[in-house]
Short mmCIF file of C-alpha atoms in Angstrom, two decimals:
data_model
loop_
_atom_site.label_atom_id
_atom_site.label_comp_id
_atom_site.label_asym_id
_atom_site.label_seq_id
_atom_site.Cartn_x
_atom_site.Cartn_y
_atom_site.Cartn_z
CA UNK A 1 -22.39 -1.01 5.03
CA UNK A 2 -23.73 -2.69 1.88
CA UNK A 3 -23.74 -0.20 -1.06
CA UNK A 4 -27.17 0.69 -2.39
CA UNK A 5 -26.38 -0.62 -5.87
CA UNK A 6 -25.83 -4.20 -4.70
CA UNK A 7 -28.26 -6.96 -5.62
CA UNK A 8 -30.14 -8.81 -2.89
CA UNK A 9 -28.22 -12.02 -3.64
CA UNK A 10 -24.82 -10.38 -3.31
CA UNK A 11 -25.87 -8.35 -0.26
CA UNK A 12 -27.03 -11.49 1.53
CA UNK A 13 -23.61 -13.12 1.08
CA UNK A 14 -21.96 -10.30 3.02
CA UNK A 15 -24.70 -9.75 5.55
CA UNK A 16 -23.85 -10.07 9.24
CA UNK A 17 -26.47 -12.78 9.62
CA UNK A 18 -24.99 -14.92 6.85
CA UNK A 19 -21.51 -14.52 8.34
CA UNK A 20 -22.70 -15.83 11.71
CA UNK A 21 -24.60 -18.67 9.99
CA UNK A 22 -21.38 -19.77 8.32
CA UNK A 23 -19.46 -19.53 11.59
CA UNK A 24 -22.03 -21.73 13.29
CA UNK A 25 -22.01 -24.23 10.44
CA UNK A 26 -18.22 -24.59 10.65
CA UNK A 27 -18.30 -24.98 14.43
CA UNK A 28 -21.01 -27.65 14.25
CA UNK A 29 -19.17 -29.70 11.62
CA UNK A 30 -16.03 -29.51 13.75
CA UNK A 31 -18.05 -30.79 16.73
CA UNK A 32 -19.31 -33.75 14.69
CA UNK A 33 -15.82 -34.96 13.88
CA UNK A 34 -14.53 -34.16 17.37
CA UNK A 35 -17.22 -36.49 18.70
CA UNK A 36 -16.25 -39.25 16.26
CA UNK A 37 -12.67 -38.90 17.44
CA UNK A 38 -13.75 -39.07 21.09
CA UNK A 39 -12.52 -35.55 21.82
CA UNK A 40 -16.00 -34.60 23.02
CA UNK A 41 -18.52 -37.03 24.59
CA UNK A 42 -20.86 -39.15 22.52
CA UNK A 43 -24.14 -37.59 21.32
CA UNK A 44 -22.98 -34.10 22.29
CA UNK A 45 -22.70 -32.78 18.72
CA UNK A 46 -26.34 -33.62 17.91
CA UNK A 47 -27.48 -32.10 21.22
CA UNK A 48 -25.50 -28.95 20.48
CA UNK A 49 -26.90 -28.76 16.94
CA UNK A 50 -30.50 -28.88 18.24
CA UNK A 51 -29.98 -25.93 20.56
CA UNK A 52 -27.39 -23.86 18.70
CA UNK A 53 -28.56 -20.44 17.61
CA UNK A 54 -27.48 -16.81 17.76
CA UNK A 55 -28.85 -13.28 17.94
CA UNK A 56 -27.09 -10.66 15.84
CA UNK A 57 -27.86 -7.76 18.13
CA UNK A 58 -26.84 -9.70 21.22
CA UNK A 59 -23.48 -10.60 19.62
CA UNK A 60 -22.80 -6.95 18.83
CA UNK A 61 -23.76 -6.05 22.38
CA UNK A 62 -21.30 -8.57 23.81
CA UNK A 63 -18.61 -7.47 21.36
CA UNK A 64 -18.85 -3.93 22.73
CA UNK A 65 -17.42 -5.37 25.94
CA UNK A 66 -15.12 -8.18 24.70
CA UNK A 67 -13.74 -6.26 21.69
CA UNK A 68 -13.49 -9.68 19.98
CA UNK A 69 -16.06 -10.76 17.43
CA UNK A 70 -15.56 -14.55 17.60
CA UNK A 71 -15.61 -14.59 21.41
CA UNK A 72 -18.80 -12.51 21.35
CA UNK A 73 -20.32 -14.97 18.90
CA UNK A 74 -19.35 -18.01 20.99
CA UNK A 75 -20.64 -16.34 24.16
CA UNK A 76 -24.00 -15.75 22.55
CA UNK A 77 -24.23 -19.28 21.15
CA UNK A 78 -23.45 -20.58 24.63
CA UNK A 79 -26.50 -18.70 25.93
CA UNK A 80 -28.63 -21.00 23.74
CA UNK A 81 -26.68 -24.24 24.15
CA UNK A 82 -25.96 -24.14 27.86
CA UNK A 83 -23.32 -26.28 29.57
CA UNK A 84 -22.44 -28.28 26.45
CA UNK A 85 -21.20 -25.07 24.81
CA UNK A 86 -17.81 -25.85 26.36
CA UNK A 87 -17.33 -28.43 23.59
CA UNK A 88 -17.81 -25.87 20.84
CA UNK A 89 -14.60 -24.42 19.37
CA UNK A 90 -12.53 -26.97 21.28
CA UNK A 91 -8.92 -26.81 20.11
CA UNK A 92 -9.75 -24.22 17.45
CA UNK A 93 -8.61 -20.65 16.99
CA UNK A 94 -10.56 -17.68 15.66
CA UNK A 95 -8.86 -17.76 12.26
CA UNK A 96 -10.09 -21.32 11.71
CA UNK A 97 -13.59 -19.91 11.65
CA UNK A 98 -12.89 -16.50 10.11
CA UNK A 99 -10.76 -17.70 7.22
CA UNK A 100 -12.91 -20.69 6.32
CA UNK A 101 -16.08 -18.58 6.33
CA UNK A 102 -14.33 -15.88 4.27
CA UNK A 103 -13.50 -18.55 1.68
CA UNK A 104 -17.17 -19.54 1.54
CA UNK A 105 -18.30 -15.94 1.13
CA UNK A 106 -15.78 -15.28 -1.63
CA UNK A 107 -16.82 -18.46 -3.44
CA UNK A 108 -20.50 -17.48 -3.30
CA UNK A 109 -19.66 -13.98 -4.55
CA UNK A 110 -17.54 -15.44 -7.36
CA UNK A 111 -20.39 -17.72 -8.42
CA UNK A 112 -22.58 -14.64 -9.00
CA UNK A 113 -19.78 -12.86 -10.84
CA UNK A 114 -19.06 -15.90 -13.01
CA UNK A 115 -22.75 -16.14 -13.86
CA UNK A 116 -22.81 -12.51 -15.05
CA UNK A 117 -19.65 -12.89 -17.13
CA UNK A 118 -21.25 -15.93 -18.77
CA UNK A 119 -24.34 -13.85 -19.55
CA UNK A 120 -22.20 -11.04 -21.02
CA UNK A 121 -20.49 -13.56 -23.30
CA UNK A 122 -23.87 -14.52 -24.73
CA UNK A 123 -24.72 -10.88 -25.45
CA UNK A 124 -21.31 -10.20 -27.02
CA UNK A 125 -21.56 -13.28 -29.24
CA UNK A 126 -25.00 -12.27 -30.44
CA UNK A 127 -23.79 -8.75 -31.30
CA UNK A 128 -20.64 -10.07 -32.98
CA UNK A 129 -22.62 -12.24 -35.37
CA UNK A 130 -25.23 -9.55 -36.00
CA UNK A 131 -22.56 -7.07 -37.15
CA UNK A 132 -20.08 -9.64 -38.47
CA UNK A 133 -19.85 -8.05 -41.91
CA UNK A 134 -20.71 -4.43 -41.08
CA UNK A 135 -17.57 -2.69 -42.31
CA UNK A 136 -16.25 0.17 -40.23
CA UNK A 137 -12.98 2.04 -40.15
CA UNK A 138 -10.33 0.67 -37.83
CA UNK A 139 -8.25 3.17 -35.87
CA UNK A 140 -4.74 3.18 -34.50
CA UNK A 141 -3.55 6.12 -32.39
CA UNK A 142 -7.15 7.33 -32.82
CA UNK A 143 -6.46 7.86 -36.55
CA UNK A 144 -8.14 6.04 -39.43
CA UNK A 145 -6.20 2.90 -40.34
CA UNK A 146 -7.79 0.05 -42.34
CA UNK A 147 -11.36 -1.26 -42.20
CA UNK A 148 -12.48 -3.92 -39.79
CA UNK A 149 -16.08 -4.84 -39.01
CA UNK A 150 -18.27 -3.79 -36.13
CA UNK A 151 -18.70 -7.48 -35.39
CA UNK A 152 -14.97 -7.80 -34.75
CA UNK A 153 -15.17 -5.20 -31.99
CA UNK A 154 -17.64 -7.42 -30.15
CA UNK A 155 -15.58 -10.52 -31.00
CA UNK A 156 -12.48 -8.92 -29.45
CA UNK A 157 -14.44 -8.30 -26.27
CA UNK A 158 -15.86 -11.84 -26.31
CA UNK A 159 -12.37 -13.36 -26.48
CA UNK A 160 -11.15 -11.13 -23.66
CA UNK A 161 -14.10 -11.89 -21.39
CA UNK A 162 -13.67 -15.60 -22.15
CA UNK A 163 -10.15 -15.37 -20.78
CA UNK A 164 -11.51 -13.54 -17.75
CA UNK A 165 -14.02 -16.33 -17.19
CA UNK A 166 -11.19 -18.86 -17.14
CA UNK A 167 -9.25 -16.70 -14.69
CA UNK A 168 -12.29 -16.40 -12.42
CA UNK A 169 -12.76 -20.17 -12.35
CA UNK A 170 -9.09 -20.63 -11.51
CA UNK A 171 -9.33 -17.98 -8.79
CA UNK A 172 -12.31 -19.84 -7.34
CA UNK A 173 -10.21 -23.01 -7.12
CA UNK A 174 -7.40 -21.01 -5.54
CA UNK A 175 -9.63 -19.69 -2.77
CA UNK A 176 -11.66 -22.87 -2.16
CA UNK A 177 -9.69 -23.87 0.93
CA UNK A 178 -10.50 -24.65 4.55
CA UNK A 179 -8.25 -23.99 7.53
CA UNK A 180 -8.91 -25.86 10.80
CA UNK A 181 -5.41 -26.30 12.21
CA UNK A 182 -5.52 -24.43 15.50
CA UNK A 183 -3.12 -21.78 16.81
CA UNK A 184 -0.14 -21.21 14.48
CA UNK A 185 -1.32 -24.02 12.20
CA UNK A 186 0.44 -27.02 13.82
CA UNK A 187 -2.68 -29.09 14.67
CA UNK A 188 -1.36 -29.25 18.24
CA UNK A 189 -4.87 -28.97 19.69
CA UNK A 190 -7.03 -30.29 16.86
CA UNK A 191 -6.58 -33.31 14.60
CA UNK A 192 -6.01 -32.82 10.85
CA UNK A 193 -8.92 -35.24 10.44
CA UNK A 194 -11.25 -32.50 11.68
CA UNK A 195 -10.03 -30.12 8.98
CA UNK A 196 -10.44 -32.80 6.32
CA UNK A 197 -13.99 -33.55 7.50
CA UNK A 198 -15.08 -29.92 7.66
CA UNK A 199 -13.52 -29.23 4.25
CA UNK A 200 -15.42 -32.13 2.70
CA UNK A 201 -18.71 -31.00 4.23
CA UNK A 202 -18.17 -27.48 2.88
CA UNK A 203 -16.88 -28.69 -0.53
CA UNK A 204 -13.48 -27.14 0.10
CA UNK A 205 -9.91 -28.43 0.10
CA UNK A 206 -7.84 -28.52 3.31
CA UNK A 207 -5.07 -25.92 3.21
CA UNK A 208 -1.76 -27.70 2.53
CA UNK A 209 0.05 -25.63 5.14
CA UNK A 210 -1.38 -22.71 7.04
CA UNK A 211 0.26 -20.62 9.69
CA UNK A 212 -2.52 -19.33 11.87
CA UNK A 213 -4.25 -18.19 8.71
CA UNK A 214 -4.83 -19.19 5.10
CA UNK A 215 -1.89 -17.67 3.17
CA UNK A 216 -3.00 -14.40 1.59
CA UNK A 217 -1.37 -15.01 -1.79
CA UNK A 218 -4.55 -16.98 -2.52
CA UNK A 219 -6.70 -13.94 -1.92
CA UNK A 220 -4.33 -11.76 -3.93
CA UNK A 221 -4.93 -14.02 -6.94
CA UNK A 222 -8.65 -13.40 -6.61
CA UNK A 223 -8.44 -9.62 -6.29
CA UNK A 224 -5.85 -9.43 -9.07
CA UNK A 225 -8.25 -11.37 -11.29
CA UNK A 226 -11.08 -8.97 -10.44
CA UNK A 227 -8.76 -6.07 -11.25
CA UNK A 228 -8.00 -7.52 -14.69
CA UNK A 229 -11.71 -8.06 -15.27
CA UNK A 230 -12.32 -4.43 -14.28
CA UNK A 231 -9.81 -3.31 -16.91
CA UNK A 232 -11.61 -5.40 -19.53
CA UNK A 233 -14.88 -3.76 -18.56
CA UNK A 234 -13.24 -0.35 -18.87
CA UNK A 235 -11.66 -1.20 -22.22
CA UNK A 236 -15.08 -1.98 -23.70
CA UNK A 237 -16.62 1.05 -21.98
CA UNK A 238 -13.96 3.40 -23.37
CA UNK A 239 -14.54 1.97 -26.86
CA UNK A 240 -18.23 2.79 -26.55
CA UNK A 241 -17.45 6.26 -25.21
CA UNK A 242 -15.20 6.99 -28.19
CA UNK A 243 -17.73 5.65 -30.68
CA UNK A 244 -20.42 7.89 -29.15
CA UNK A 245 -18.44 11.11 -29.56
CA UNK A 246 -20.41 13.59 -31.68
CA UNK A 247 -17.74 13.62 -34.40
CA UNK A 248 -17.89 9.82 -34.65
CA UNK A 249 -21.37 8.68 -33.54
CA UNK A 250 -21.08 5.13 -34.79
CA UNK A 251 -22.65 3.75 -31.61
CA UNK A 252 -24.62 5.23 -28.73
CA UNK A 253 -25.91 4.18 -25.35
CA UNK A 254 -29.65 3.69 -25.35
CA UNK A 255 -31.35 6.94 -24.34
CA UNK A 256 -34.73 6.25 -22.74
CA UNK A 257 -37.86 8.38 -22.88
CA UNK A 258 -37.70 11.06 -20.21
CA UNK A 259 -33.97 10.66 -19.67
CA UNK A 260 -31.99 13.87 -19.19
CA UNK A 261 -28.41 14.42 -20.29
CA UNK A 262 -27.48 17.74 -18.75
CA UNK A 263 -28.95 20.15 -16.21
CA UNK A 264 -27.82 23.09 -18.38
CA UNK A 265 -28.04 21.80 -21.97
CA UNK A 266 -31.25 20.00 -22.94
CA UNK A 267 -29.71 18.61 -26.14
CA UNK A 268 -27.14 16.40 -24.37
CA UNK A 269 -27.11 12.58 -24.66
CA UNK A 270 -24.08 11.55 -22.64
CA UNK A 271 -22.41 8.10 -22.34
CA UNK A 272 -23.06 8.05 -18.60
CA UNK A 273 -23.25 4.27 -18.19
CA UNK A 274 -19.86 3.60 -19.77
CA UNK A 275 -18.40 6.54 -17.84
CA UNK A 276 -19.76 5.03 -14.61
CA UNK A 277 -18.11 1.75 -15.53
CA UNK A 278 -14.77 3.48 -16.10
CA UNK A 279 -14.99 4.99 -12.62
CA UNK A 280 -15.94 1.69 -10.99
CA UNK A 281 -13.07 -0.06 -12.77
CA UNK A 282 -10.63 2.42 -11.21
CA UNK A 283 -12.12 1.74 -7.80
CA UNK A 284 -12.01 -2.05 -8.19
CA UNK A 285 -8.39 -2.03 -9.37
CA UNK A 286 -7.35 -0.22 -6.18
CA UNK A 287 -8.14 -3.39 -4.24
CA UNK A 288 -5.37 -5.27 -6.01
CA UNK A 289 -2.55 -3.40 -4.31
CA UNK A 290 -4.14 -3.83 -0.87
CA UNK A 291 -4.52 -7.59 -1.41
CA UNK A 292 -0.87 -7.85 -2.48
CA UNK A 293 0.23 -6.03 0.66
CA UNK A 294 -1.89 -8.42 2.74
CA UNK A 295 0.42 -11.28 1.77
CA UNK A 296 3.14 -9.83 3.99
CA UNK A 297 2.29 -10.52 7.65
CA UNK A 298 4.42 -10.86 10.80
CA UNK A 299 5.66 -14.39 11.45
CA UNK A 300 2.75 -16.84 11.70
CA UNK A 301 0.25 -14.01 11.46
CA UNK A 302 -0.91 -10.61 12.51
CA UNK A 303 -4.32 -9.08 11.75
CA UNK A 304 -3.31 -6.16 9.56
CA UNK A 305 -4.98 -8.00 6.66
CA UNK A 306 -8.29 -8.38 8.48
CA UNK A 307 -9.46 -4.78 8.46
CA UNK A 308 -8.67 -4.49 4.75
CA UNK A 309 -10.54 -7.66 3.83
CA UNK A 310 -13.63 -6.70 5.80
CA UNK A 311 -13.89 -3.76 3.41
CA UNK A 312 -12.65 -5.07 0.06
CA UNK A 313 -14.33 -8.47 0.36
CA UNK A 314 -17.88 -7.13 0.16
CA UNK A 315 -17.19 -3.79 -1.52
CA UNK A 316 -15.17 -5.05 -4.47
CA UNK A 317 -17.31 -8.10 -5.23
CA UNK A 318 -20.46 -5.99 -4.97
CA UNK A 319 -19.00 -3.28 -7.21
CA UNK A 320 -17.90 -5.90 -9.72
CA UNK A 321 -21.27 -7.65 -9.75
CA UNK A 322 -23.03 -4.33 -10.28
CA UNK A 323 -20.57 -3.38 -13.05
CA UNK A 324 -21.20 -6.60 -14.92
CA UNK A 325 -24.98 -6.22 -14.69
CA UNK A 326 -24.66 -2.65 -15.99
CA UNK A 327 -22.30 -3.67 -18.79
CA UNK A 328 -24.63 -6.46 -19.91
CA UNK A 329 -27.53 -4.02 -20.18
CA UNK A 330 -25.36 -1.41 -21.90
CA UNK A 331 -24.12 -3.78 -24.62
CA UNK A 332 -27.50 -5.44 -25.07
CA UNK A 333 -29.20 -2.09 -25.69
CA UNK A 334 -26.37 -0.40 -27.57
CA UNK A 335 -27.57 1.53 -30.64
CA UNK A 336 -25.47 1.11 -33.81
CA UNK A 337 -25.60 3.68 -36.65
CA UNK A 338 -24.66 1.97 -39.97
CA UNK A 339 -25.00 5.18 -42.04
CA UNK A 340 -22.57 7.07 -39.83
CA UNK A 341 -20.25 4.08 -39.91
CA UNK A 342 -20.28 4.16 -43.72
CA UNK A 343 -19.80 7.93 -43.73
CA UNK A 344 -16.73 7.65 -41.50
CA UNK A 345 -15.40 4.75 -43.55
CA UNK A 346 -15.35 6.97 -46.65
CA UNK A 347 -14.29 10.16 -44.86
CA UNK A 348 -10.64 10.04 -45.97
CA UNK A 349 -11.40 9.55 -49.64
CA UNK A 350 -10.11 5.97 -49.82
CA UNK A 351 -6.81 6.49 -47.99
CA UNK A 352 -7.35 3.23 -46.12
CA UNK A 353 -6.38 1.36 -49.32
CA UNK A 354 -2.81 2.71 -49.15
CA UNK A 355 -1.22 -0.55 -47.98
CA UNK A 356 -2.99 -2.54 -50.68
CA UNK A 357 -1.55 -0.26 -53.36
CA UNK A 358 1.93 -0.44 -51.84
CA UNK A 359 1.82 -4.25 -51.74
CA UNK A 360 0.67 -4.38 -55.37
CA UNK A 361 3.64 -2.20 -56.39
CA UNK A 362 5.95 -4.55 -54.51
CA UNK A 363 4.36 -7.49 -56.38
CA UNK A 364 5.20 -5.63 -59.58
CA UNK A 365 8.88 -5.53 -58.66
CA UNK A 366 9.17 -2.15 -56.96
CA UNK A 367 11.29 -2.05 -53.79
CA UNK A 368 9.35 -1.58 -50.57
CA UNK A 369 11.00 1.81 -49.92
CA UNK A 370 10.15 3.14 -53.39
CA UNK A 371 6.65 1.69 -53.29
CA UNK A 372 6.07 3.41 -49.94
CA UNK A 373 7.25 6.76 -51.35
CA UNK A 374 5.06 6.47 -54.46
CA UNK A 375 1.94 5.73 -52.40
CA UNK A 376 2.72 8.30 -49.71
CA UNK A 377 3.10 11.04 -52.35
CA UNK A 378 -0.50 10.57 -53.49
CA UNK A 379 -1.69 9.97 -49.93
CA UNK A 380 -0.32 13.30 -48.69
CA UNK A 381 -1.99 15.14 -51.57
CA UNK A 382 -5.25 13.53 -50.53
CA UNK A 383 -4.65 14.56 -46.89
CA UNK A 384 -3.96 18.15 -47.92
CA UNK A 385 -7.16 18.21 -49.94
CA UNK A 386 -9.17 16.98 -46.95
CA UNK A 387 -7.46 19.52 -44.69
CA UNK A 388 -8.27 22.44 -47.03
CA UNK A 389 -11.74 21.10 -47.81
CA UNK A 390 -10.80 20.52 -51.47
CA UNK A 391 -11.61 16.86 -51.41
CA UNK A 392 -10.27 14.65 -54.17
CA UNK A 393 -10.11 10.87 -53.89
CA UNK A 394 -6.93 8.97 -53.23
CA UNK A 395 -7.64 6.84 -56.28
CA UNK A 396 -7.80 9.91 -58.57
CA UNK A 397 -4.41 11.09 -57.31
CA UNK A 398 -2.96 7.63 -57.93
CA UNK A 399 -4.44 7.46 -61.41
CA UNK A 400 -2.59 10.68 -62.28
CA UNK A 401 0.60 9.45 -60.62
CA UNK A 402 2.75 8.14 -63.48
CA UNK A 403 5.09 6.34 -61.08
CA UNK A 404 2.12 4.27 -59.96
CA UNK A 405 0.36 3.77 -63.29
CA UNK A 406 3.61 2.79 -65.00
CA UNK A 407 3.61 -0.30 -62.79
CA UNK A 408 -0.09 -0.93 -62.21
CA UNK A 409 -2.68 -0.74 -64.96
CA UNK A 410 -5.51 1.68 -64.21
CA UNK A 411 -8.19 -1.02 -64.30
CA UNK A 412 -6.08 -3.16 -61.98
CA UNK A 413 -5.59 -0.18 -59.67
CA UNK A 414 -9.34 0.41 -59.47
CA UNK A 415 -9.91 -3.21 -58.42
CA UNK A 416 -7.68 -2.69 -55.39
CA UNK A 417 -10.21 -0.19 -54.03
CA UNK A 418 -12.67 -2.85 -52.87
CA UNK A 419 -13.64 -3.04 -49.21
CA UNK A 420 -14.54 -6.71 -49.54
CA UNK A 421 -10.81 -7.44 -49.49
CA UNK A 422 -10.86 -6.64 -45.77
CA UNK A 423 -13.42 -9.27 -44.80
CA UNK A 424 -12.09 -12.29 -46.70
CA UNK A 425 -10.72 -13.87 -43.49
CA UNK A 426 -13.46 -12.86 -41.07
CA UNK A 427 -14.74 -16.43 -40.89
CA UNK A 428 -11.29 -17.62 -39.83
CA UNK A 429 -11.26 -15.13 -36.94
CA UNK A 430 -14.78 -16.00 -35.85
CA UNK A 431 -13.97 -19.71 -35.86
CA UNK A 432 -10.99 -19.02 -33.61
CA UNK A 433 -13.05 -16.93 -31.20
CA UNK A 434 -16.33 -18.84 -31.11
CA UNK A 435 -15.04 -22.40 -31.01
#
């Protein structure tokens, strides 16, 4: 069943009708080359192509009896083609059709996913440049560290999604393979020339060596890549969720007119979109383990992988496509609050300059250990003042710290407390990211 949040394009890829269309396309191309090789009589492939068709409901009806989807499909096609249907599927096995069509479906799904990642990169780049110099406090362990800029947060995400785009393109190459090698993959009943021909027609590569199936390590690469992409989506979503917390409120999901946040509390404006994305990321990542387990099959093949793939193929690509569309909208409409950002930047009374002071003391000849102790002494006094609501700036404590002022002149000390020091190399970072 196609989830309700799928787009029409993605749904069509995984529709039953499209699956049968791909099966028929593969069979017809195989017939063309079989005719050229003299395996089936002359002019039969064109005659078959003219008559070949299928009926979805009829196939399902036949499958109820045969308990085999490809046989049901071939039986139905034969009802349209007539006697010449005996030349269809000659020397082939079900996996030739199933695996090659699965490759085509995955490629089409990846094309849509790649398109959305490319669109997200445009949005992230635009946001990064818009907020390139908007200073905000950086956090490590959730605690105020040193300032960065809001633009850097978007630049981080841009770099990460760029790597994901490369991985997706590589995964597409990995899965762009065709398998037409007959039972157990030895070409005993079908020429390798047929596989090469069908692969060329479908813009695929012939599998170098298949058993009865395309090796599932290829598929595992794809689902692992989607799992990494899901984690990148979640990383950005969690960042937004943290920035929207009431105590922080540096950014917020767009809240539309008429939108409701809570059934009980009318004041609520919750980060529901980014929370949804976190949940979907967890779901998508679960597919990775299943795809890894699918690599391990009995001998030349069993079908334990098949039931898994019939679920994760459509479900995971649909969920990913939806997630990317949602993320693009979320980032594009994200509300940034510069005044709150500035308020949070100054919340700890200048403590974020502590390293700068320590480095200046070291430049003045103080050992690193002693410099650390001198700065920490004033820093802890500042912390205690914040904790007891008796706020006094870090700079004022330093100015009254004789150990500090004996090494650094007061005017020189004041110059250290300049936030512009933190953005002097922003252009270098942006050039690295947006090459």
